[in-house]
PDB file of C-alpha atoms in Angstrom:
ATOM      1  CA  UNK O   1      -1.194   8.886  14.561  1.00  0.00           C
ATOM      2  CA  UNK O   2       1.106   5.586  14.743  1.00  0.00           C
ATOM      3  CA  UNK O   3       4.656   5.674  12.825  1.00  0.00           C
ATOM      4  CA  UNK O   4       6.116   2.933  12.060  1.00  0.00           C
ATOM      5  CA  UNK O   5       9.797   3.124  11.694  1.00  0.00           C
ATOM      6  CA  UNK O   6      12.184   2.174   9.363  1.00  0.00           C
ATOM      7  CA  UNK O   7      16.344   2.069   8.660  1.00  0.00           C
ATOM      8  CA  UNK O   8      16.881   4.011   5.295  1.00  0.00           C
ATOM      9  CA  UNK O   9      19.163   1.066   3.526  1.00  0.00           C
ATOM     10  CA  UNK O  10      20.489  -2.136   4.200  1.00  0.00           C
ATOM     11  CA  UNK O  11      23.266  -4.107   2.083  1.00  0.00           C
ATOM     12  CA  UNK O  12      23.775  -7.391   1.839  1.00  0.00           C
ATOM     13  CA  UNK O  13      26.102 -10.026   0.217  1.00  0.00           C
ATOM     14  CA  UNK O  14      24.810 -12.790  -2.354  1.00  0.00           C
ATOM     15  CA  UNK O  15      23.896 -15.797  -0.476  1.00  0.00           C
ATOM     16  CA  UNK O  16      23.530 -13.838   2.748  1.00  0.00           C
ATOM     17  CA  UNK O  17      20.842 -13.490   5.123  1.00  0.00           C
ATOM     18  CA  UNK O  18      19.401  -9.636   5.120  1.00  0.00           C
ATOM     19  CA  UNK O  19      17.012  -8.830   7.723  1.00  0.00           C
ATOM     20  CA  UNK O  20      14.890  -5.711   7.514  1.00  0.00           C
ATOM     21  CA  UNK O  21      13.434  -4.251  10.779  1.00  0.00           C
ATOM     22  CA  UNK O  22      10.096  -1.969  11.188  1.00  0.00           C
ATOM     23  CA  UNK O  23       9.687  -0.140  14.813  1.00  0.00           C
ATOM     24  CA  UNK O  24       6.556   0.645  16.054  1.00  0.00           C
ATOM     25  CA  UNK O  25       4.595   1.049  19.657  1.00  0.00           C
ATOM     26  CA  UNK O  26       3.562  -2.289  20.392  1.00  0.00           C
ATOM     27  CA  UNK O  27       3.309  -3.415  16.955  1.00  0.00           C
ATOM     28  CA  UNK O  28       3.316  -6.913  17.888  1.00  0.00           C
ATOM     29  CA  UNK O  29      -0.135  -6.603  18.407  1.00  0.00           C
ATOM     30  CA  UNK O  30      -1.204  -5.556  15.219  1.00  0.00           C
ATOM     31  CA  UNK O  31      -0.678  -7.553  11.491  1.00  0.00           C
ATOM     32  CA  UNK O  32       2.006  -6.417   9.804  1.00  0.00           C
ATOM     33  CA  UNK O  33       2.660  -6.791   6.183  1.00  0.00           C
ATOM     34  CA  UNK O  34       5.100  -6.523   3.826  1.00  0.00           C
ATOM     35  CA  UNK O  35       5.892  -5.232  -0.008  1.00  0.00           C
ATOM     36  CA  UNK O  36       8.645  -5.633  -2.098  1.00  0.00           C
ATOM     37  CA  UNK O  37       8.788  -2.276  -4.944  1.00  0.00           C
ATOM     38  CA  UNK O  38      11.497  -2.302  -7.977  1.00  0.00           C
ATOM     39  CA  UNK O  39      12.037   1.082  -9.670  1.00  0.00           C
ATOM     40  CA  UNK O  40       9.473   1.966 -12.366  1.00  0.00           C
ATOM     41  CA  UNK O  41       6.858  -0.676 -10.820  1.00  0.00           C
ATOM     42  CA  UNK O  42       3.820  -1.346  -8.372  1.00  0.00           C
ATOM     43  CA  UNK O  43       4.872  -2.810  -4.922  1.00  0.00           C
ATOM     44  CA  UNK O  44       4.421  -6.760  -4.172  1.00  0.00           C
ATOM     45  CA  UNK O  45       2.926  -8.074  -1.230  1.00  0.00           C
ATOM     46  CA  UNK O  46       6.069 -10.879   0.179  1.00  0.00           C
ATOM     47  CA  UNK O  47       4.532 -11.716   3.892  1.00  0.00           C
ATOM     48  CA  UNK O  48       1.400 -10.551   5.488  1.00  0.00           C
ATOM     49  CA  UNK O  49      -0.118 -11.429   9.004  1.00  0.00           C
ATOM     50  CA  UNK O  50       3.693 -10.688  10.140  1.00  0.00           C
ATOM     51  CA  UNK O  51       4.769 -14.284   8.407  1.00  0.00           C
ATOM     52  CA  UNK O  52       2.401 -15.907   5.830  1.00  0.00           C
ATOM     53  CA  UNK O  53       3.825 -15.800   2.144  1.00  0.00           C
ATOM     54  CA  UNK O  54       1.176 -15.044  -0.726  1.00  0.00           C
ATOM     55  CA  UNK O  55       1.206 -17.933  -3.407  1.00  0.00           C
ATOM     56  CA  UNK O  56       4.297 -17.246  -5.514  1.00  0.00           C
ATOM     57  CA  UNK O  57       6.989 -15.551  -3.014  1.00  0.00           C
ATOM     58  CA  UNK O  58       9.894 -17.848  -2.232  1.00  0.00           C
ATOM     59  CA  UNK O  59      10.723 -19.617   1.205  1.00  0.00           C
ATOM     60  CA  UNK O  60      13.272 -17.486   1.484  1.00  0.00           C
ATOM     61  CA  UNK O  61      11.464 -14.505   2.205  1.00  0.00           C
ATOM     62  CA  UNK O  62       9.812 -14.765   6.029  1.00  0.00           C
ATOM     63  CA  UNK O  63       8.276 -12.818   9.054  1.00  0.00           C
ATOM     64  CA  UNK O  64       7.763 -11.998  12.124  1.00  0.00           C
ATOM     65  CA  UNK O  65       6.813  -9.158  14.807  1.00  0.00           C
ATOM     66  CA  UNK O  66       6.573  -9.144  18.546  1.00  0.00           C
ATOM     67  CA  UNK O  67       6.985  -6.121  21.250  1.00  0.00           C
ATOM     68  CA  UNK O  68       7.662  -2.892  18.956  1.00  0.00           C
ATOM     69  CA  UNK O  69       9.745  -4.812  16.322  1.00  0.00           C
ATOM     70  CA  UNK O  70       8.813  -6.956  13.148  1.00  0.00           C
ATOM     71  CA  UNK O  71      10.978  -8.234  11.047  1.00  0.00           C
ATOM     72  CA  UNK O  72      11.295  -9.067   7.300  1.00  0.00           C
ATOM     73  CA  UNK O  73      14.410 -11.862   6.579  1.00  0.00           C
ATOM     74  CA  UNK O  74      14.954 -12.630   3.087  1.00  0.00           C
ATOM     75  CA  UNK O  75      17.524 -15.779   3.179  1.00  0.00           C
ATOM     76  CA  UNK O  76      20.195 -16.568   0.666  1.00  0.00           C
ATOM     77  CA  UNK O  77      20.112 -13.419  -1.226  1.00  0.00           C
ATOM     78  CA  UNK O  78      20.150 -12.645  -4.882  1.00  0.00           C
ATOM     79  CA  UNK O  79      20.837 -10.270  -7.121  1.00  0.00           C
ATOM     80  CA  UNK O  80      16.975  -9.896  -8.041  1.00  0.00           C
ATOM     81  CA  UNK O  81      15.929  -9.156  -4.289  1.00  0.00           C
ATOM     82  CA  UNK O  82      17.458  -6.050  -5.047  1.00  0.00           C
ATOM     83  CA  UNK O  83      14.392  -3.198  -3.975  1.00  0.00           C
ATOM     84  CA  UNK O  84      12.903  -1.165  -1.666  1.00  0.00           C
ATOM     85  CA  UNK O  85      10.959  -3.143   1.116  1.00  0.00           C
ATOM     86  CA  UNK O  86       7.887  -1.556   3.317  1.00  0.00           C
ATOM     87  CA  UNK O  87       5.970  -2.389   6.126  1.00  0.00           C
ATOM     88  CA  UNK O  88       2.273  -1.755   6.918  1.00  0.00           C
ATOM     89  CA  UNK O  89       0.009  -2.177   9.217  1.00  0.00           C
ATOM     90  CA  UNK O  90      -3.751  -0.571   9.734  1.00  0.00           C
ATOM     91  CA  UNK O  91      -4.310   1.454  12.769  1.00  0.00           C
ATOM     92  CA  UNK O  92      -8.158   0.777  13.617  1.00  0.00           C
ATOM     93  CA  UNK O  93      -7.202   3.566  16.249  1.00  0.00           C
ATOM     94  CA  UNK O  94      -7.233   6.322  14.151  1.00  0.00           C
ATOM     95  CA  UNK O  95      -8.808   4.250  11.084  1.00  0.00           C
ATOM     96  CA  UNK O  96      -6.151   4.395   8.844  1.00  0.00           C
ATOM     97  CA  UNK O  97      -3.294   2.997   7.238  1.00  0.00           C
ATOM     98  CA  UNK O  98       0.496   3.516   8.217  1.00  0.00           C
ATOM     99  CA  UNK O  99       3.465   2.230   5.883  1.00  0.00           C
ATOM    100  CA  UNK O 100       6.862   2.173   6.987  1.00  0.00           C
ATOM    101  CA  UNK O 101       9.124   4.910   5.599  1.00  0.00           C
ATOM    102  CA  UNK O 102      10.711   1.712   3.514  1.00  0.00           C
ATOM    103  CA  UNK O 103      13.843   0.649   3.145  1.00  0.00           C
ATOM    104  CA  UNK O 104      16.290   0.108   0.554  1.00  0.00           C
ATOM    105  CA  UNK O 105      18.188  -3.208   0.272  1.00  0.00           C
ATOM    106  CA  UNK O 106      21.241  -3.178  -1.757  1.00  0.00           C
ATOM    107  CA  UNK O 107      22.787  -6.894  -2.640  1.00  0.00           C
ATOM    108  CA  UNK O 108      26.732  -6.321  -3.029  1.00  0.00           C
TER     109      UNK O 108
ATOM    110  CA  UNK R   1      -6.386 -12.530 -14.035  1.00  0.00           C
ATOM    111  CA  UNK R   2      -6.555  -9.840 -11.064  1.00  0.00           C
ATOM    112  CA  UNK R   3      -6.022  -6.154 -13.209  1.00  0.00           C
ATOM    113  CA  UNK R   4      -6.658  -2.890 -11.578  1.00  0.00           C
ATOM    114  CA  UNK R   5      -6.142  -0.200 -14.050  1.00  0.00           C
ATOM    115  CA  UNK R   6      -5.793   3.409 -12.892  1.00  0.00           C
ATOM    116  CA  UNK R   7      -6.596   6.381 -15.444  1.00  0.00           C
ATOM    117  CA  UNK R   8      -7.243   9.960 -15.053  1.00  0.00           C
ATOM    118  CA  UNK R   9      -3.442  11.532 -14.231  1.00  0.00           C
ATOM    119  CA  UNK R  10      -2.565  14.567 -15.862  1.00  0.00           C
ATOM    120  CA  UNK R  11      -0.748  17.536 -15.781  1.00  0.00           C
ATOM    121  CA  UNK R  12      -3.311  20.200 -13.771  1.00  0.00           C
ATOM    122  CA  UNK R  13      -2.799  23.811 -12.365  1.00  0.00           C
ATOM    123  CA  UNK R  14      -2.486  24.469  -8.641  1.00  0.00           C
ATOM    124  CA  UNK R  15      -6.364  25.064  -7.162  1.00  0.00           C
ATOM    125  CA  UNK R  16      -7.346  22.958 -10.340  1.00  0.00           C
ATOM    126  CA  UNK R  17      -9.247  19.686  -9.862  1.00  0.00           C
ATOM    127  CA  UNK R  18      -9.119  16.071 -11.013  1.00  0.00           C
ATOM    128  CA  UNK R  19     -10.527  13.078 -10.872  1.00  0.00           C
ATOM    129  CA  UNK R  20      -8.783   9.396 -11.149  1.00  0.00           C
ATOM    130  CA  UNK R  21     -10.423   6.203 -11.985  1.00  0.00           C
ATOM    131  CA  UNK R  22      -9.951   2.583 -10.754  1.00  0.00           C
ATOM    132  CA  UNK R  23     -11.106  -0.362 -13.063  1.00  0.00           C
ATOM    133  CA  UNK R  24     -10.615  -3.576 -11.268  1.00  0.00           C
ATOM    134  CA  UNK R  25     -11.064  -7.303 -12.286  1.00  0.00           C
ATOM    135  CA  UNK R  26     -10.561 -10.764 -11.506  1.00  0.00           C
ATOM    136  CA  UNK R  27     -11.699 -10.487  -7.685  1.00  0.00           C
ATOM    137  CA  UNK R  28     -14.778  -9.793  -6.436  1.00  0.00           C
ATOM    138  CA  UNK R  29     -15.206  -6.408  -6.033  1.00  0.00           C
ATOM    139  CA  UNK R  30     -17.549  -6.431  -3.443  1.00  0.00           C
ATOM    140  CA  UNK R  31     -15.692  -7.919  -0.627  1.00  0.00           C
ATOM    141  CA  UNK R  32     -12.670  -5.722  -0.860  1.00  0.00           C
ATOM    142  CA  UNK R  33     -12.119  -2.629   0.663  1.00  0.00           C
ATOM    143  CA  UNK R  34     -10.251  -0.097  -1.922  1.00  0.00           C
ATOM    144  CA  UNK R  35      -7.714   2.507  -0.865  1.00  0.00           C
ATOM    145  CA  UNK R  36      -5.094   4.599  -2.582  1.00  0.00           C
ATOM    146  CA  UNK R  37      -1.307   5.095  -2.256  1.00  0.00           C
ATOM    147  CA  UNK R  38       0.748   7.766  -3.574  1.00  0.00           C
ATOM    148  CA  UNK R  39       4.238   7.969  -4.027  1.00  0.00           C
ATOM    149  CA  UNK R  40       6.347  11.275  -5.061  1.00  0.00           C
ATOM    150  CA  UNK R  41       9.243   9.702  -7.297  1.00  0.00           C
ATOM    151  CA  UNK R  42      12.417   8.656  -5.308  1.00  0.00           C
ATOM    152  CA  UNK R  43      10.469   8.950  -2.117  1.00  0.00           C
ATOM    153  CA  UNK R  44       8.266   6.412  -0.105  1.00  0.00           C
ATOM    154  CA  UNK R  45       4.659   5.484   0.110  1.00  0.00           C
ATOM    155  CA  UNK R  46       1.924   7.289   1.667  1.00  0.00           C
ATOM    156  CA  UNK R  47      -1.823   5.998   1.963  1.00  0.00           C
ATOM    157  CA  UNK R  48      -4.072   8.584   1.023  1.00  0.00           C
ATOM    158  CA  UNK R  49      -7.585   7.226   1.283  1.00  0.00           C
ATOM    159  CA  UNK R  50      -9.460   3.550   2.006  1.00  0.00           C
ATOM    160  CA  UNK R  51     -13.246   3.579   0.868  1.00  0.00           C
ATOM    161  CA  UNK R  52     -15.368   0.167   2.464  1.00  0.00           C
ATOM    162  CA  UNK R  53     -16.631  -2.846   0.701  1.00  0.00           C
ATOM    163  CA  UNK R  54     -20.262  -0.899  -0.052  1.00  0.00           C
ATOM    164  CA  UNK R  55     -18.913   2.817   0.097  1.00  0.00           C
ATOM    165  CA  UNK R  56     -20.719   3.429   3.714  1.00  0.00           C
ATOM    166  CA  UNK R  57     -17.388   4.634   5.360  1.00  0.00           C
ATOM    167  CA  UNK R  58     -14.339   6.187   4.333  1.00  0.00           C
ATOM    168  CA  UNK R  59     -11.402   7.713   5.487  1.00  0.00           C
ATOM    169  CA  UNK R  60      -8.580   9.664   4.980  1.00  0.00           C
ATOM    170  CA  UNK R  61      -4.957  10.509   5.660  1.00  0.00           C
ATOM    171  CA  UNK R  62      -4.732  14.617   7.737  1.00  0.00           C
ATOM    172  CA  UNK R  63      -3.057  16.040   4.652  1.00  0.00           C
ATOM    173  CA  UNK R  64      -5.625  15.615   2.054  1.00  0.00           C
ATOM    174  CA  UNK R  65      -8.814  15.980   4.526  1.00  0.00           C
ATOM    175  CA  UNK R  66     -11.499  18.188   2.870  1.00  0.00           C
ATOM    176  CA  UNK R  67      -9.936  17.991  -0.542  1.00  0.00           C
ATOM    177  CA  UNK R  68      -9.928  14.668  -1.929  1.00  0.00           C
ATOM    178  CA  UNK R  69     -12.826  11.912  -2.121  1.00  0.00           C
ATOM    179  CA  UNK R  70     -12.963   8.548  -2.430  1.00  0.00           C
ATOM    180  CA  UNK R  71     -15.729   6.921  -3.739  1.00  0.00           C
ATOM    181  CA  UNK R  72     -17.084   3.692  -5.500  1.00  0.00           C
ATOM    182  CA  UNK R  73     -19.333   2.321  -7.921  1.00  0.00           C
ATOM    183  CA  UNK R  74     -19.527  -1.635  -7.329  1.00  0.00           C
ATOM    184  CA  UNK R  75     -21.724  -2.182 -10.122  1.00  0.00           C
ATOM    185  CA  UNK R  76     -19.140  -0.878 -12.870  1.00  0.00           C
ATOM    186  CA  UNK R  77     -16.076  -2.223 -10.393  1.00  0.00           C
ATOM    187  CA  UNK R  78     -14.503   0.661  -9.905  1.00  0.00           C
ATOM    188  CA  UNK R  79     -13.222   3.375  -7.180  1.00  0.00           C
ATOM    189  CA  UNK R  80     -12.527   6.771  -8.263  1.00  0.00           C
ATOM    190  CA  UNK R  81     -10.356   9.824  -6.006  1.00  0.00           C
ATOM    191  CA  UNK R  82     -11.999  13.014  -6.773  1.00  0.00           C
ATOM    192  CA  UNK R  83      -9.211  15.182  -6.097  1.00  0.00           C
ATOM    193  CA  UNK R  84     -10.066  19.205  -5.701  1.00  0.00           C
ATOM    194  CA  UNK R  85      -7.879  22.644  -4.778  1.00  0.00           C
ATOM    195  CA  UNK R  86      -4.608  20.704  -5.821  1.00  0.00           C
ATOM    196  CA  UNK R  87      -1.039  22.069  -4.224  1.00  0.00           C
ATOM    197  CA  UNK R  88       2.437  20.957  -5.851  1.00  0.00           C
ATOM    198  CA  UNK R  89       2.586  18.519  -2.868  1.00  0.00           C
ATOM    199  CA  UNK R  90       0.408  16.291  -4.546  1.00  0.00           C
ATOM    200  CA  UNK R  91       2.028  15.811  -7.304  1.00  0.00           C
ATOM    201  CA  UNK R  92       2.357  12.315  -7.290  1.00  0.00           C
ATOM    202  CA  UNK R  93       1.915   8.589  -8.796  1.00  0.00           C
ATOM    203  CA  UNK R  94      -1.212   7.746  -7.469  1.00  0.00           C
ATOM    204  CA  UNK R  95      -1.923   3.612  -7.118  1.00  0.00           C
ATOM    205  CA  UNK R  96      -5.665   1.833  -6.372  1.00  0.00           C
ATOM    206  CA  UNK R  97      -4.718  -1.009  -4.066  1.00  0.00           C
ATOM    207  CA  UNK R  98      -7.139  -3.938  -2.812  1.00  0.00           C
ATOM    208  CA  UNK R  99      -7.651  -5.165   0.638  1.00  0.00           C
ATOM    209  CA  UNK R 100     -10.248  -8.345   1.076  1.00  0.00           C
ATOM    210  CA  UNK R 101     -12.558  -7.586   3.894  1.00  0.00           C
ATOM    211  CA  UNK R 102     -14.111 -10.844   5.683  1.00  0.00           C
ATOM    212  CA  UNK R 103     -17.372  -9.521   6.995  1.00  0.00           C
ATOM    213  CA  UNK R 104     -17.660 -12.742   9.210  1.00  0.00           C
ATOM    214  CA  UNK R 105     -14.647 -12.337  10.948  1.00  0.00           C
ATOM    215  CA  UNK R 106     -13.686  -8.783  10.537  1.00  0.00           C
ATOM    216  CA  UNK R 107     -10.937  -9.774   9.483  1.00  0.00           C
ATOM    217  CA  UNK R 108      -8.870  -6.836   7.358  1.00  0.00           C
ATOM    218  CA  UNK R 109      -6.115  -8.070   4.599  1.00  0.00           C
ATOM    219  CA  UNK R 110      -2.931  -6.430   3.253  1.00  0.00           C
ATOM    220  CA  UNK R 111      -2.686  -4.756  -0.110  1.00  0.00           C
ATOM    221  CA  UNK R 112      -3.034  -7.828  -2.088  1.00  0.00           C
ATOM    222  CA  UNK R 113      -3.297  -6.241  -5.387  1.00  0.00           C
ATOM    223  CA  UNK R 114      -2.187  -2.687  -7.052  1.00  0.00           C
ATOM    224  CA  UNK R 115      -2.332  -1.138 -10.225  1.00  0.00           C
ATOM    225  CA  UNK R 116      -0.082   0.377 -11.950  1.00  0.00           C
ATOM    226  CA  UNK R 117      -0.251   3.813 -10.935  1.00  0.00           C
ATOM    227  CA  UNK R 118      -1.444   7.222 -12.789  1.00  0.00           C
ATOM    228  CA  UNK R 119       0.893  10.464 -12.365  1.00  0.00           C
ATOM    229  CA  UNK R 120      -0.823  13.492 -11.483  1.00  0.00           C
ATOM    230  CA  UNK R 121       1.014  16.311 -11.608  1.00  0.00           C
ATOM    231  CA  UNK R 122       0.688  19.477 -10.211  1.00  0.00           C
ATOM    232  CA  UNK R 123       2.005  22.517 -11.463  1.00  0.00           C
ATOM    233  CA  UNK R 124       1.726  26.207 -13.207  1.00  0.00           C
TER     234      UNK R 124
END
């Protein structure tokens, strides 16, 4: 089955730019999306088709995905992007859904 | 408004059964496919199931194969997880998620919508 792959925690300054990788075989050729989950709550959808924003998530948030690496960049941090991010993708090989392992972005 | 509201979760016996309940509004219904996401608490998420736009095709993750079912009634907008011979591992918070499904193009969305999530929990 495909794994995606990604680093456990990332920590960022205010103001900063944090950018939050997802591995996979060849992922460039599949859509990737992206949620944004805060303890206690549902995840968010922030990009999906590797960079198009749903109505309502800031500019700041953006991505993108060729070869085996996408890439979620959330610019000028705050305090409130504080979460755990995941990617996802669906794997019409084995007609299923894969999400990352997630990762946890702390803003110092 | 978009709402999906899960119900159903409960504290259940291992080998015991249960079965959870999506209500969903504000889209239509019809031209999403469903699925559903657990999550153990403190750890990450794991799709479980994804159910069609007219219930003609489903599928699962290895781990619950032959134990859970996913299933749909479009006429009451709602997708249900029959979920049989429980283990501890599946104790979980359980979320209904929405994916729009272009039958023109084919084309497959994200998880633009969730619910809230129902906690089934398995245990003696």
């Amino acid at each position: 089955s495909y794994v995606l792959t990604q680093s456990p925690s990332v920590s960022v300054a205010p103001g900063k730019t944090a950018k939050i990788t997802c591995g996979g075989n060849n992922i460039g050729n599949k859509n990737v999306h992206w949620y944004q989950q805060k303890p206690g709550q549902a995840p968010v959808l922030v990009v999906y088709d590797d960079s198009d924003r749903p109505s309502g998530i800031p500019e700041r948030f953006s991505g993108s995905n060729s070869g085996n690496t996408a890439t979620l960049t959330i610019n000028r941090v705050e305090a409130g992007d504080e979460a755990d991010y995941y990617c996802h993708v669906w794997d019409g090989g084995s007609d299923s859904w894969v999400f990352g392992g997630g990762t946890e972005l702390t803003v110092l | 408004e978009v709402q999906l509201v899960e119900s159903g979760g409960d504290l259940v016996q291992p080998g015991g059964s249960l079965r959870l309940s999506c209500v969903v509004s504000g889209i239509t219904f019809k031209n999403y496919w469903m699925s559903w996401v657990r999550q153990v608490p403190g750890k990450g998420l794991v799709w479980v199931s994804r159910i069609n736009v007219d219930g003609s095709s489903t599928s699962y993750a290895e781990s619950v194969k032959g134990r859970l079912a996913i299933s749909r009634d479009n006429a009451k907008n709602t997708v249900f997880l029959q979920m049989n011979n429980l283990r501890a591992e599946d104790t979980a918070v359980y979320f209904c998620a929405s994916s729009r499904y272009d039958i023109s193009t084919g084309y497959l969305g994200p998880f633009d919508y969730w619910g809230q999530g129902a906690l089934v929990t398995v245990s003696s």
